[in-house]
N, CA, C and O atoms as a Maestro MAE file, in Angstrom:
{
 s_m_m2io_version
 :::
 2.0.0
}

f_m_ct {
 s_m_title
 :::
 protein
 m_atom[288] {
  # First column is atom index #
  i_m_mmod_type
  r_m_x_coord
  r_m_y_coord
  r_m_z_coord
  i_m_residue_number
  s_m_chain_name
  s_m_pdb_residue_name
  s_m_pdb_atom_name
  i_m_atomic_number
  :::
  1 25 37.550 37.176 -80.551 1 A "PRO " " N  " 7
  2 3 36.188 37.644 -80.312 1 A "PRO " " CA " 6
  3 2 35.883 38.884 -81.136 1 A "PRO " " C  " 6
  4 15 36.793 39.639 -81.477 1 A "PRO " " O  " 8
  5 25 34.615 39.102 -81.458 2 A "PRO " " N  " 7
  6 3 34.259 40.291 -82.227 2 A "PRO " " CA " 6
  7 2 34.579 41.563 -81.461 2 A "PRO " " C  " 6
  8 15 34.561 41.571 -80.230 2 A "PRO " " O  " 8
  9 25 34.870 42.629 -82.177 3 A "THR " " N  " 7
  10 3 35.194 43.890 -81.513 3 A "THR " " CA " 6
  11 2 33.953 44.548 -80.936 3 A "THR " " C  " 6
  12 15 34.057 45.330 -79.991 3 A "THR " " O  " 8
  13 25 32.780 44.249 -81.484 4 A "LYS " " N  " 7
  14 3 31.507 44.768 -80.978 4 A "LYS " " CA " 6
  15 2 30.557 43.585 -80.777 4 A "LYS " " C  " 6
  16 15 29.665 43.361 -81.596 4 A "LYS " " O  " 8
  17 25 30.742 42.830 -79.696 5 A "PRO " " N  " 7
  18 3 29.958 41.602 -79.525 5 A "PRO " " CA " 6
  19 2 28.463 41.825 -79.325 5 A "PRO " " C  " 6
  20 15 27.681 40.883 -79.449 5 A "PRO " " O  " 8
  21 25 28.055 43.049 -79.021 6 A "TRP " " N  " 7
  22 3 26.644 43.348 -78.788 6 A "TRP " " CA " 6
  23 2 25.970 43.967 -80.009 6 A "TRP " " C  " 6
  24 15 24.797 44.337 -79.942 6 A "TRP " " O  " 8
  25 25 26.696 44.085 -81.130 7 A "SER " " N  " 7
  26 3 26.149 44.639 -82.367 7 A "SER " " CA " 6
  27 2 26.092 43.552 -83.433 7 A "SER " " C  " 6
  28 15 27.010 42.740 -83.552 7 A "SER " " O  " 8
  29 25 25.016 43.539 -84.201 8 A "ASN " " N  " 7
  30 3 24.860 42.568 -85.269 8 A "ASN " " CA " 6
  31 2 25.696 43.033 -86.458 8 A "ASN " " C  " 6
  32 15 25.425 44.082 -87.041 8 A "ASN " " O  " 8
  33 25 26.693 42.265 -86.809 9 A "GLY " " N  " 7
  34 3 27.586 42.618 -87.904 9 A "GLY " " CA " 6
  35 2 26.923 42.604 -89.272 9 A "GLY " " C  " 6
  36 15 27.396 43.274 -90.190 9 A "GLY " " O  " 8
  37 25 25.846 41.860 -89.426 10 A "ARG " " N  " 7
  38 3 25.142 41.798 -90.710 10 A "ARG " " CA " 6
  39 2 24.203 42.989 -90.894 10 A "ARG " " C  " 6
  40 15 24.133 43.571 -91.976 10 A "ARG " " O  " 8
  41 25 23.479 43.347 -89.823 11 A "ASN " " N  " 7
  42 3 22.566 44.496 -89.860 11 A "ASN " " CA " 6
  43 2 22.429 44.985 -88.426 11 A "ASN " " C  " 6
  44 15 21.780 44.338 -87.605 11 A "ASN " " O  " 8
  45 25 23.030 46.108 -88.129 12 A "GLY " " N  " 7
  46 3 23.066 46.629 -86.772 12 A "GLY " " CA " 6
  47 2 21.713 46.895 -86.140 12 A "GLY " " C  " 6
  48 15 21.620 47.032 -84.921 12 A "GLY " " O  " 8
  49 25 20.662 46.971 -86.948 13 A "LEU " " N  " 7
  50 3 19.327 47.223 -86.417 13 A "LEU " " CA " 6
  51 2 18.528 45.937 -86.184 13 A "LEU " " C  " 6
  52 15 17.444 45.981 -85.603 13 A "LEU " " O  " 8
  53 25 19.047 44.812 -86.625 14 A "ASP " " N  " 7
  54 3 18.373 43.518 -86.492 14 A "ASP " " CA " 6
  55 2 18.803 42.860 -85.179 14 A "ASP " " C  " 6
  56 15 19.708 42.025 -85.162 14 A "ASP " " O  " 8
  57 25 18.153 43.239 -84.095 15 A "VAL " " N  " 7
  58 3 18.544 42.813 -82.747 15 A "VAL " " CA " 6
  59 2 18.434 41.302 -82.564 15 A "VAL " " C  " 6
  60 15 19.318 40.690 -81.964 15 A "VAL " " O  " 8
  61 25 17.373 40.696 -83.068 16 A "ASN " " N  " 7
  62 3 17.201 39.256 -82.874 16 A "ASN " " CA " 6
  63 2 17.782 38.416 -84.013 16 A "ASN " " C  " 6
  64 15 17.642 37.193 -84.011 16 A "ASN " " O  " 8
  65 25 18.423 39.051 -84.971 17 A "ASP " " N  " 7
  66 3 19.134 38.379 -86.065 17 A "ASP " " CA " 6
  67 2 18.225 37.430 -86.862 17 A "ASP " " C  " 6
  68 15 18.625 36.325 -87.227 17 A "ASP " " O  " 8
  69 25 16.983 37.895 -87.124 18 A "ASP " " N  " 7
  70 3 16.071 37.071 -87.919 18 A "ASP " " CA " 6
  71 2 16.019 37.489 -89.386 18 A "ASP " " C  " 6
  72 15 15.241 36.941 -90.166 18 A "ASP " " O  " 8
  73 25 16.847 38.457 -89.754 19 A "GLY " " N  " 7
  74 3 16.921 38.873 -91.149 19 A "GLY " " CA " 6
  75 2 16.066 40.069 -91.510 19 A "GLY " " C  " 6
  76 15 16.142 40.552 -92.639 19 A "GLY " " O  " 8
  77 25 15.248 40.567 -90.584 20 A "VAL " " N  " 7
  78 3 14.412 41.739 -90.846 20 A "VAL " " CA " 6
  79 2 14.447 42.675 -89.643 20 A "VAL " " C  " 6
  80 15 14.652 42.243 -88.508 20 A "VAL " " O  " 8
  81 25 14.245 43.947 -89.905 21 A "VAL " " N  " 7
  82 3 14.104 44.930 -88.832 21 A "VAL " " CA " 6
  83 2 12.614 45.124 -88.612 21 A "VAL " " C  " 6
  84 15 11.892 45.550 -89.513 21 A "VAL " " O  " 8
  85 25 12.161 44.807 -87.402 22 A "ALA " " N  " 7
  86 3 10.733 44.829 -87.082 22 A "ALA " " CA " 6
  87 2 10.546 45.387 -85.668 22 A "ALA " " C  " 6
  88 15 11.524 45.554 -84.939 22 A "ALA " " O  " 8
  89 25 9.318 45.672 -85.277 23 A "PRO " " N  " 7
  90 3 9.076 46.204 -83.933 23 A "PRO " " CA " 6
  91 2 9.667 45.351 -82.805 23 A "PRO " " C  " 6
  92 15 10.035 45.888 -81.760 23 A "PRO " " O  " 8
  93 25 9.762 44.046 -82.998 24 A "ILE " " N  " 7
  94 3 10.325 43.177 -81.960 24 A "ILE " " CA " 6
  95 2 11.763 43.570 -81.628 24 A "ILE " " C  " 6
  96 15 12.199 43.397 -80.490 24 A "ILE " " O  " 8
  97 25 12.497 44.090 -82.593 25 A "ASP " " N  " 7
  98 3 13.883 44.484 -82.348 25 A "ASP " " CA " 6
  99 2 13.947 45.616 -81.322 25 A "ASP " " C  " 6
  100 15 14.755 45.566 -80.394 25 A "ASP " " O  " 8
  101 25 13.108 46.625 -81.481 26 A "ALA " " N  " 7
  102 3 13.059 47.711 -80.503 26 A "ALA " " CA " 6
  103 2 12.518 47.196 -79.171 26 A "ALA " " C  " 6
  104 15 12.996 47.605 -78.113 26 A "ALA " " O  " 8
  105 25 11.526 46.302 -79.212 27 A "ALA " " N  " 7
  106 3 10.930 45.763 -77.992 27 A "ALA " " CA " 6
  107 2 11.944 44.966 -77.173 27 A "ALA " " C  " 6
  108 15 11.911 45.002 -75.943 27 A "ALA " " O  " 8
  109 25 12.840 44.250 -77.841 28 A "MET " " N  " 7
  110 3 13.857 43.485 -77.119 28 A "MET " " CA " 6
  111 2 14.784 44.419 -76.341 28 A "MET " " C  " 6
  112 15 15.155 44.126 -75.204 28 A "MET " " O  " 8
  113 25 15.154 45.537 -76.952 29 A "ILE " " N  " 7
  114 3 16.021 46.492 -76.266 29 A "ILE " " CA " 6
  115 2 15.264 47.140 -75.110 29 A "ILE " " C  " 6
  116 15 15.808 47.289 -74.016 29 A "ILE " " O  " 8
  117 25 14.011 47.527 -75.349 30 A "LEU " " N  " 7
  118 3 13.205 48.122 -74.278 30 A "LEU " " CA " 6
  119 2 13.073 47.165 -73.096 30 A "LEU " " C  " 6
  120 15 13.169 47.584 -71.942 30 A "LEU " " O  " 8
  121 25 12.859 45.912 -73.372 31 A "SER " " N  " 7
  122 3 12.735 44.913 -72.317 31 A "SER " " CA " 6
  123 2 14.026 44.803 -71.506 31 A "SER " " C  " 6
  124 15 13.992 44.721 -70.279 31 A "SER " " O  " 8
  125 25 15.150 44.801 -72.197 32 A "THR " " N  " 7
  126 3 16.436 44.709 -71.519 32 A "THR " " CA " 6
  127 2 16.708 45.971 -70.707 32 A "THR " " C  " 6
  128 15 17.222 45.887 -69.592 32 A "THR " " O  " 8
  129 25 16.370 47.137 -71.251 33 A "LEU " " N  " 7
  130 3 16.517 48.390 -70.505 33 A "LEU " " CA " 6
  131 2 15.644 48.388 -69.257 33 A "LEU " " C  " 6
  132 15 16.090 48.807 -68.189 33 A "LEU " " O  " 8
  133 25 14.407 47.923 -69.380 34 A "ASN " " N  " 7
  134 3 13.510 47.879 -68.228 34 A "ASN " " CA " 6
  135 2 14.030 46.941 -67.148 34 A "ASN " " C  " 6
  136 15 13.886 47.220 -65.958 34 A "ASN " " O  " 8
  137 25 14.626 45.841 -67.554 35 A "ALA " " N  " 7
  138 3 15.117 44.849 -66.589 35 A "ALA " " CA " 6
  139 2 16.430 45.255 -65.933 35 A "ALA " " C  " 6
  140 15 16.630 45.017 -64.742 35 A "ALA " " O  " 8
  141 25 17.324 45.864 -66.703 36 A "PHE " " N  " 7
  142 3 18.684 46.088 -66.211 36 A "PHE " " CA " 6
  143 2 19.136 47.546 -66.232 36 A "PHE " " C  " 6
  144 15 20.175 47.873 -65.658 36 A "PHE " " O  " 8
  145 25 18.384 48.417 -66.875 37 A "GLY " " N  " 7
  146 3 18.750 49.831 -66.948 37 A "GLY " " CA " 6
  147 2 19.856 50.108 -67.960 37 A "GLY " " C  " 6
  148 15 20.438 49.191 -68.540 37 A "GLY " " O  " 8
  149 25 20.128 51.389 -68.156 38 A "SER " " N  " 7
  150 3 21.210 51.807 -69.063 38 A "SER " " CA " 6
  151 2 22.542 51.480 -68.415 38 A "SER " " C  " 6
  152 15 22.697 51.578 -67.198 38 A "SER " " O  " 8
  153 25 23.504 51.089 -69.246 39 A "ARG " " N  " 7
  154 3 24.818 50.732 -68.698 39 A "ARG " " CA " 6
  155 2 25.808 50.446 -69.823 39 A "ARG " " C  " 6
  156 15 25.435 50.275 -70.983 39 A "ARG " " O  " 8
  157 25 27.070 50.401 -69.443 40 A "ALA " " N  " 7
  158 3 28.108 49.947 -70.372 40 A "ALA " " CA " 6
  159 2 27.945 48.438 -70.523 40 A "ALA " " C  " 6
  160 15 27.672 47.733 -69.552 40 A "ALA " " O  " 8
  161 25 28.114 47.954 -71.739 41 A "LEU " " N  " 7
  162 3 28.011 46.520 -71.994 41 A "LEU " " CA " 6
  163 2 29.369 45.860 -71.808 41 A "LEU " " C  " 6
  164 15 30.389 46.462 -72.143 41 A "LEU " " O  " 8
  165 25 29.409 44.639 -71.281 42 A "PRO " " N  " 7
  166 3 30.696 43.955 -71.082 42 A "PRO " " CA " 6
  167 2 31.389 43.678 -72.421 42 A "PRO " " C  " 6
  168 15 30.741 43.603 -73.465 42 A "PRO " " O  " 8
  169 25 32.692 43.532 -72.370 43 A "GLN " " N  " 7
  170 3 33.488 43.271 -73.578 43 A "GLN " " CA " 6
  171 2 33.143 41.936 -74.231 43 A "GLN " " C  " 6
  172 15 33.254 41.783 -75.447 43 A "GLN " " O  " 8
  173 25 32.727 40.981 -73.419 44 A "PHE " " N  " 7
  174 3 32.429 39.651 -73.938 44 A "PHE " " CA " 6
  175 2 31.016 39.263 -73.538 44 A "PHE " " C  " 6
  176 15 30.523 39.659 -72.482 44 A "PHE " " O  " 8
  177 25 30.375 38.489 -74.392 45 A "ARG " " N  " 7
  178 3 29.021 38.015 -74.112 45 A "ARG " " CA " 6
  179 2 29.076 36.611 -73.539 45 A "ARG " " C  " 6
  180 15 29.595 35.692 -74.174 45 A "ARG " " O  " 8
  181 25 28.541 36.447 -72.338 46 A "ALA " " N  " 7
  182 3 28.416 35.115 -71.753 46 A "ALA " " CA " 6
  183 2 27.304 34.368 -72.488 46 A "ALA " " C  " 6
  184 15 26.437 34.991 -73.101 46 A "ALA " " O  " 8
  185 25 27.327 33.072 -72.430 47 A "GLU " " N  " 7
  186 3 26.312 32.262 -73.121 47 A "GLU " " CA " 6
  187 2 24.897 32.677 -72.712 47 A "GLU " " C  " 6
  188 15 24.011 32.751 -73.563 47 A "GLU " " O  " 8
  189 25 24.676 32.943 -71.446 48 A "ALA " " N  " 7
  190 3 23.340 33.305 -70.963 48 A "ALA " " CA " 6
  191 2 22.870 34.644 -71.530 48 A "ALA " " C  " 6
  192 15 21.670 34.837 -71.726 48 A "ALA " " O  " 8
  193 25 23.784 35.563 -71.795 49 A "THR " " N  " 7
  194 3 23.387 36.888 -72.270 49 A "THR " " CA " 6
  195 2 23.048 36.898 -73.755 49 A "THR " " C  " 6
  196 15 22.563 37.910 -74.261 49 A "THR " " O  " 8
  197 25 23.285 35.820 -74.454 50 A "LYS " " N  " 7
  198 3 22.922 35.762 -75.873 50 A "LYS " " CA " 6
  199 2 21.410 35.847 -76.050 50 A "LYS " " C  " 6
  200 15 20.937 36.172 -77.139 50 A "LYS " " O  " 8
  201 25 20.653 35.565 -75.010 51 A "LEU " " N  " 7
  202 3 19.197 35.681 -75.076 51 A "LEU " " CA " 6
  203 2 18.757 37.124 -75.258 51 A "LEU " " C  " 6
  204 15 17.660 37.371 -75.758 51 A "LEU " " O  " 8
  205 25 19.586 38.081 -74.866 52 A "TRP " " N  " 7
  206 3 19.237 39.493 -74.991 52 A "TRP " " CA " 6
  207 2 19.277 39.952 -76.439 52 A "TRP " " C  " 6
  208 15 18.642 40.950 -76.779 52 A "TRP " " O  " 8
  209 25 19.994 39.264 -77.284 53 A "GLY " " N  " 7
  210 3 20.136 39.678 -78.671 53 A "GLY " " CA " 6
  211 2 21.253 40.701 -78.832 53 A "GLY " " C  " 6
  212 15 22.046 40.932 -77.919 53 A "GLY " " O  " 8
  213 25 21.297 41.304 -80.011 54 A "PHE " " N  " 7
  214 3 22.311 42.307 -80.341 54 A "PHE " " CA " 6
  215 2 21.764 43.680 -79.958 54 A "PHE " " C  " 6
  216 15 21.334 44.448 -80.819 54 A "PHE " " O  " 8
  217 25 21.784 43.984 -78.651 55 A "VAL " " N  " 7
  218 3 21.098 45.166 -78.130 55 A "VAL " " CA " 6
  219 2 21.818 46.489 -78.366 55 A "VAL " " C  " 6
  220 15 21.252 47.548 -78.094 55 A "VAL " " O  " 8
  221 25 23.041 46.455 -78.860 56 A "ASP " " N  " 7
  222 3 23.794 47.700 -79.088 56 A "ASP " " CA " 6
  223 2 23.642 48.143 -80.543 56 A "ASP " " C  " 6
  224 15 24.596 48.082 -81.319 56 A "ASP " " O  " 8
  225 25 22.444 48.586 -80.903 57 A "SER " " N  " 7
  226 3 22.199 48.970 -82.299 57 A "SER " " CA " 6
  227 2 22.956 50.228 -82.701 57 A "SER " " C  " 6
  228 15 23.199 50.441 -83.889 57 A "SER " " O  " 8
  229 25 23.334 51.066 -81.737 58 A "SER " " N  " 7
  230 3 24.103 52.270 -82.060 58 A "SER " " CA " 6
  231 2 25.596 51.964 -82.190 58 A "SER " " C  " 6
  232 15 26.345 52.758 -82.760 58 A "SER " " O  " 8
  233 25 26.031 50.818 -81.664 59 A "GLY " " N  " 7
  234 3 27.430 50.412 -81.784 59 A "GLY " " CA " 6
  235 2 28.400 51.155 -80.880 59 A "GLY " " C  " 6
  236 15 29.607 51.139 -81.121 59 A "GLY " " O  " 8
  237 25 27.881 51.814 -79.827 60 A "ASP " " N  " 7
  238 3 28.763 52.608 -78.961 60 A "ASP " " CA " 6
  239 2 29.248 51.871 -77.717 60 A "ASP " " C  " 6
  240 15 29.994 52.439 -76.920 60 A "ASP " " O  " 8
  241 25 28.834 50.612 -77.537 61 A "GLY " " N  " 7
  242 3 29.284 49.841 -76.382 61 A "GLY " " CA " 6
  243 2 28.441 50.045 -75.134 61 A "GLY " " C  " 6
  244 15 28.783 49.547 -74.061 61 A "GLY " " O  " 8
  245 25 27.334 50.780 -75.272 62 A "PHE " " N  " 7
  246 3 26.446 51.035 -74.144 62 A "PHE " " CA " 6
  247 2 25.031 50.623 -74.500 62 A "PHE " " C  " 6
  248 15 24.637 50.659 -75.666 62 A "PHE " " O  " 8
  249 25 24.268 50.229 -73.488 63 A "LEU " " N  " 7
  250 3 22.841 49.974 -73.654 63 A "LEU " " CA " 6
  251 2 22.117 51.196 -73.112 63 A "LEU " " C  " 6
  252 15 22.133 51.445 -71.906 63 A "LEU " " O  " 8
  253 25 21.483 51.960 -73.994 64 A "THR " " N  " 7
  254 3 20.797 53.193 -73.622 64 A "THR " " CA " 6
  255 2 19.545 53.344 -74.490 64 A "THR " " C  " 6
  256 15 19.375 52.599 -75.455 64 A "THR " " O  " 8
  257 25 18.670 54.295 -74.162 65 A "PRO " " N  " 7
  258 3 17.514 54.543 -75.031 65 A "PRO " " CA " 6
  259 2 17.902 54.888 -76.473 65 A "PRO " " C  " 6
  260 15 17.094 54.712 -77.385 65 A "PRO " " O  " 8
  261 25 19.110 55.372 -76.686 66 A "LEU " " N  " 7
  262 3 19.562 55.671 -78.043 66 A "LEU " " CA " 6
  263 2 19.485 54.420 -78.929 66 A "LEU " " C  " 6
  264 15 19.212 54.525 -80.125 66 A "LEU " " O  " 8
  265 25 19.720 53.257 -78.354 67 A "ASP " " N  " 7
  266 3 19.660 52.021 -79.139 67 A "ASP " " CA " 6
  267 2 18.252 51.756 -79.656 67 A "ASP " " C  " 6
  268 15 18.085 51.262 -80.771 67 A "ASP " " O  " 8
  269 25 17.239 52.078 -78.857 68 A "VAL " " N  " 7
  270 3 15.861 51.958 -79.313 68 A "VAL " " CA " 6
  271 2 15.562 53.002 -80.378 68 A "VAL " " C  " 6
  272 15 14.970 52.690 -81.411 68 A "VAL " " O  " 8
  273 25 15.965 54.225 -80.131 69 A "LEU " " N  " 7
  274 3 15.701 55.310 -81.083 69 A "LEU " " CA " 6
  275 2 16.384 55.081 -82.418 69 A "LEU " " C  " 6
  276 15 15.860 55.491 -83.454 69 A "LEU " " O  " 8
  277 25 17.529 54.443 -82.418 70 A "THR " " N  " 7
  278 3 18.233 54.126 -83.657 70 A "THR " " CA " 6
  279 2 17.361 53.238 -84.550 70 A "THR " " C  " 6
  280 15 17.349 53.394 -85.771 70 A "THR " " O  " 8
  281 25 16.647 52.322 -83.939 71 A "ILE " " N  " 7
  282 3 15.777 51.417 -84.695 71 A "ILE " " CA " 6
  283 2 14.505 52.125 -85.144 71 A "ILE " " C  " 6
  284 15 14.067 51.968 -86.284 71 A "ILE " " O  " 8
  285 25 13.918 52.902 -84.244 72 A "ILE " " N  " 7
  286 3 12.662 53.589 -84.567 72 A "ILE " " CA " 6
  287 2 12.914 54.618 -85.646 72 A "ILE " " C  " 6
  288 15 11.988 55.311 -86.067 72 A "ILE " " O  " 8
  :::
 }
 m_bond[287] {
  # First column is bond index #
  i_m_from
  i_m_to
  i_m_order
  :::
  1 1 2 1
  2 2 3 1
  3 3 4 2
  4 3 5 1
  5 5 6 1
  6 6 7 1
  7 7 8 2
  8 7 9 1
  9 9 10 1
  10 10 11 1
  11 11 12 2
  12 11 13 1
  13 13 14 1
  14 14 15 1
  15 15 16 2
  16 15 17 1
  17 17 18 1
  18 18 19 1
  19 19 20 2
  20 19 21 1
  21 21 22 1
  22 22 23 1
  23 23 24 2
  24 23 25 1
  25 25 26 1
  26 26 27 1
  27 27 28 2
  28 27 29 1
  29 29 30 1
  30 30 31 1
  31 31 32 2
  32 31 33 1
  33 33 34 1
  34 34 35 1
  35 35 36 2
  36 35 37 1
  37 37 38 1
  38 38 39 1
  39 39 40 2
  40 39 41 1
  41 41 42 1
  42 42 43 1
  43 43 44 2
  44 43 45 1
  45 45 46 1
  46 46 47 1
  47 47 48 2
  48 47 49 1
  49 49 50 1
  50 50 51 1
  51 51 52 2
  52 51 53 1
  53 53 54 1
  54 54 55 1
  55 55 56 2
  56 55 57 1
  57 57 58 1
  58 58 59 1
  59 59 60 2
  60 59 61 1
  61 61 62 1
  62 62 63 1
  63 63 64 2
  64 63 65 1
  65 65 66 1
  66 66 67 1
  67 67 68 2
  68 67 69 1
  69 69 70 1
  70 70 71 1
  71 71 72 2
  72 71 73 1
  73 73 74 1
  74 74 75 1
  75 75 76 2
  76 75 77 1
  77 77 78 1
  78 78 79 1
  79 79 80 2
  80 79 81 1
  81 81 82 1
  82 82 83 1
  83 83 84 2
  84 83 85 1
  85 85 86 1
  86 86 87 1
  87 87 88 2
  88 87 89 1
  89 89 90 1
  90 90 91 1
  91 91 92 2
  92 91 93 1
  93 93 94 1
  94 94 95 1
  95 95 96 2
  96 95 97 1
  97 97 98 1
  98 98 99 1
  99 99 100 2
  100 99 101 1
  101 101 102 1
  102 102 103 1
  103 103 104 2
  104 103 105 1
  105 105 106 1
  106 106 107 1
  107 107 108 2
  108 107 109 1
  109 109 110 1
  110 110 111 1
  111 111 112 2
  112 111 113 1
  113 113 114 1
  114 114 115 1
  115 115 116 2
  116 115 117 1
  117 117 118 1
  118 118 119 1
  119 119 120 2
  120 119 121 1
  121 121 122 1
  122 122 123 1
  123 123 124 2
  124 123 125 1
  125 125 126 1
  126 126 127 1
  127 127 128 2
  128 127 129 1
  129 129 130 1
  130 130 131 1
  131 131 132 2
  132 131 133 1
  133 133 134 1
  134 134 135 1
  135 135 136 2
  136 135 137 1
  137 137 138 1
  138 138 139 1
  139 139 140 2
  140 139 141 1
  141 141 142 1
  142 142 143 1
  143 143 144 2
  144 143 145 1
  145 145 146 1
  146 146 147 1
  147 147 148 2
  148 147 149 1
  149 149 150 1
  150 150 151 1
  151 151 152 2
  152 151 153 1
  153 153 154 1
  154 154 155 1
  155 155 156 2
  156 155 157 1
  157 157 158 1
  158 158 159 1
  159 159 160 2
  160 159 161 1
  161 161 162 1
  162 162 163 1
  163 163 164 2
  164 163 165 1
  165 165 166 1
  166 166 167 1
  167 167 168 2
  168 167 169 1
  169 169 170 1
  170 170 171 1
  171 171 172 2
  172 171 173 1
  173 173 174 1
  174 174 175 1
  175 175 176 2
  176 175 177 1
  177 177 178 1
  178 178 179 1
  179 179 180 2
  180 179 181 1
  181 181 182 1
  182 182 183 1
  183 183 184 2
  184 183 185 1
  185 185 186 1
  186 186 187 1
  187 187 188 2
  188 187 189 1
  189 189 190 1
  190 190 191 1
  191 191 192 2
  192 191 193 1
  193 193 194 1
  194 194 195 1
  195 195 196 2
  196 195 197 1
  197 197 198 1
  198 198 199 1
  199 199 200 2
  200 199 201 1
  201 201 202 1
  202 202 203 1
  203 203 204 2
  204 203 205 1
  205 205 206 1
  206 206 207 1
  207 207 208 2
  208 207 209 1
  209 209 210 1
  210 210 211 1
  211 211 212 2
  212 211 213 1
  213 213 214 1
  214 214 215 1
  215 215 216 2
  216 215 217 1
  217 217 218 1
  218 218 219 1
  219 219 220 2
  220 219 221 1
  221 221 222 1
  222 222 223 1
  223 223 224 2
  224 223 225 1
  225 225 226 1
  226 226 227 1
  227 227 228 2
  228 227 229 1
  229 229 230 1
  230 230 231 1
  231 231 232 2
  232 231 233 1
  233 233 234 1
  234 234 235 1
  235 235 236 2
  236 235 237 1
  237 237 238 1
  238 238 239 1
  239 239 240 2
  240 239 241 1
  241 241 242 1
  242 242 243 1
  243 243 244 2
  244 243 245 1
  245 245 246 1
  246 246 247 1
  247 247 248 2
  248 247 249 1
  249 249 250 1
  250 250 251 1
  251 251 252 2
  252 251 253 1
  253 253 254 1
  254 254 255 1
  255 255 256 2
  256 255 257 1
  257 257 258 1
  258 258 259 1
  259 259 260 2
  260 259 261 1
  261 261 262 1
  262 262 263 1
  263 263 264 2
  264 263 265 1
  265 265 266 1
  266 266 267 1
  267 267 268 2
  268 267 269 1
  269 269 270 1
  270 270 271 1
  271 271 272 2
  272 271 273 1
  273 273 274 1
  274 274 275 1
  275 275 276 2
  276 275 277 1
  277 277 278 1
  278 278 279 1
  279 279 280 2
  280 279 281 1
  281 281 282 1
  282 282 283 1
  283 283 284 2
  284 283 285 1
  285 285 286 1
  286 286 287 1
  287 287 288 2
  :::
 }
}
């Protein structure tokens, strides 16, 4: 398994892995933060959690507002 399963290995700021960094990338993280709050991310991604995208844009293993600010 990848060492940072919540970070996009091609471009850490491309949350939805569509090849571009756009406002939707920050919006996806904001949506996940609003739904689940800040927290440590699990070591492995379950199939269902792939819908969240690569929400760890800072690469620190946590979902926090810093991930949104990294993109902005």
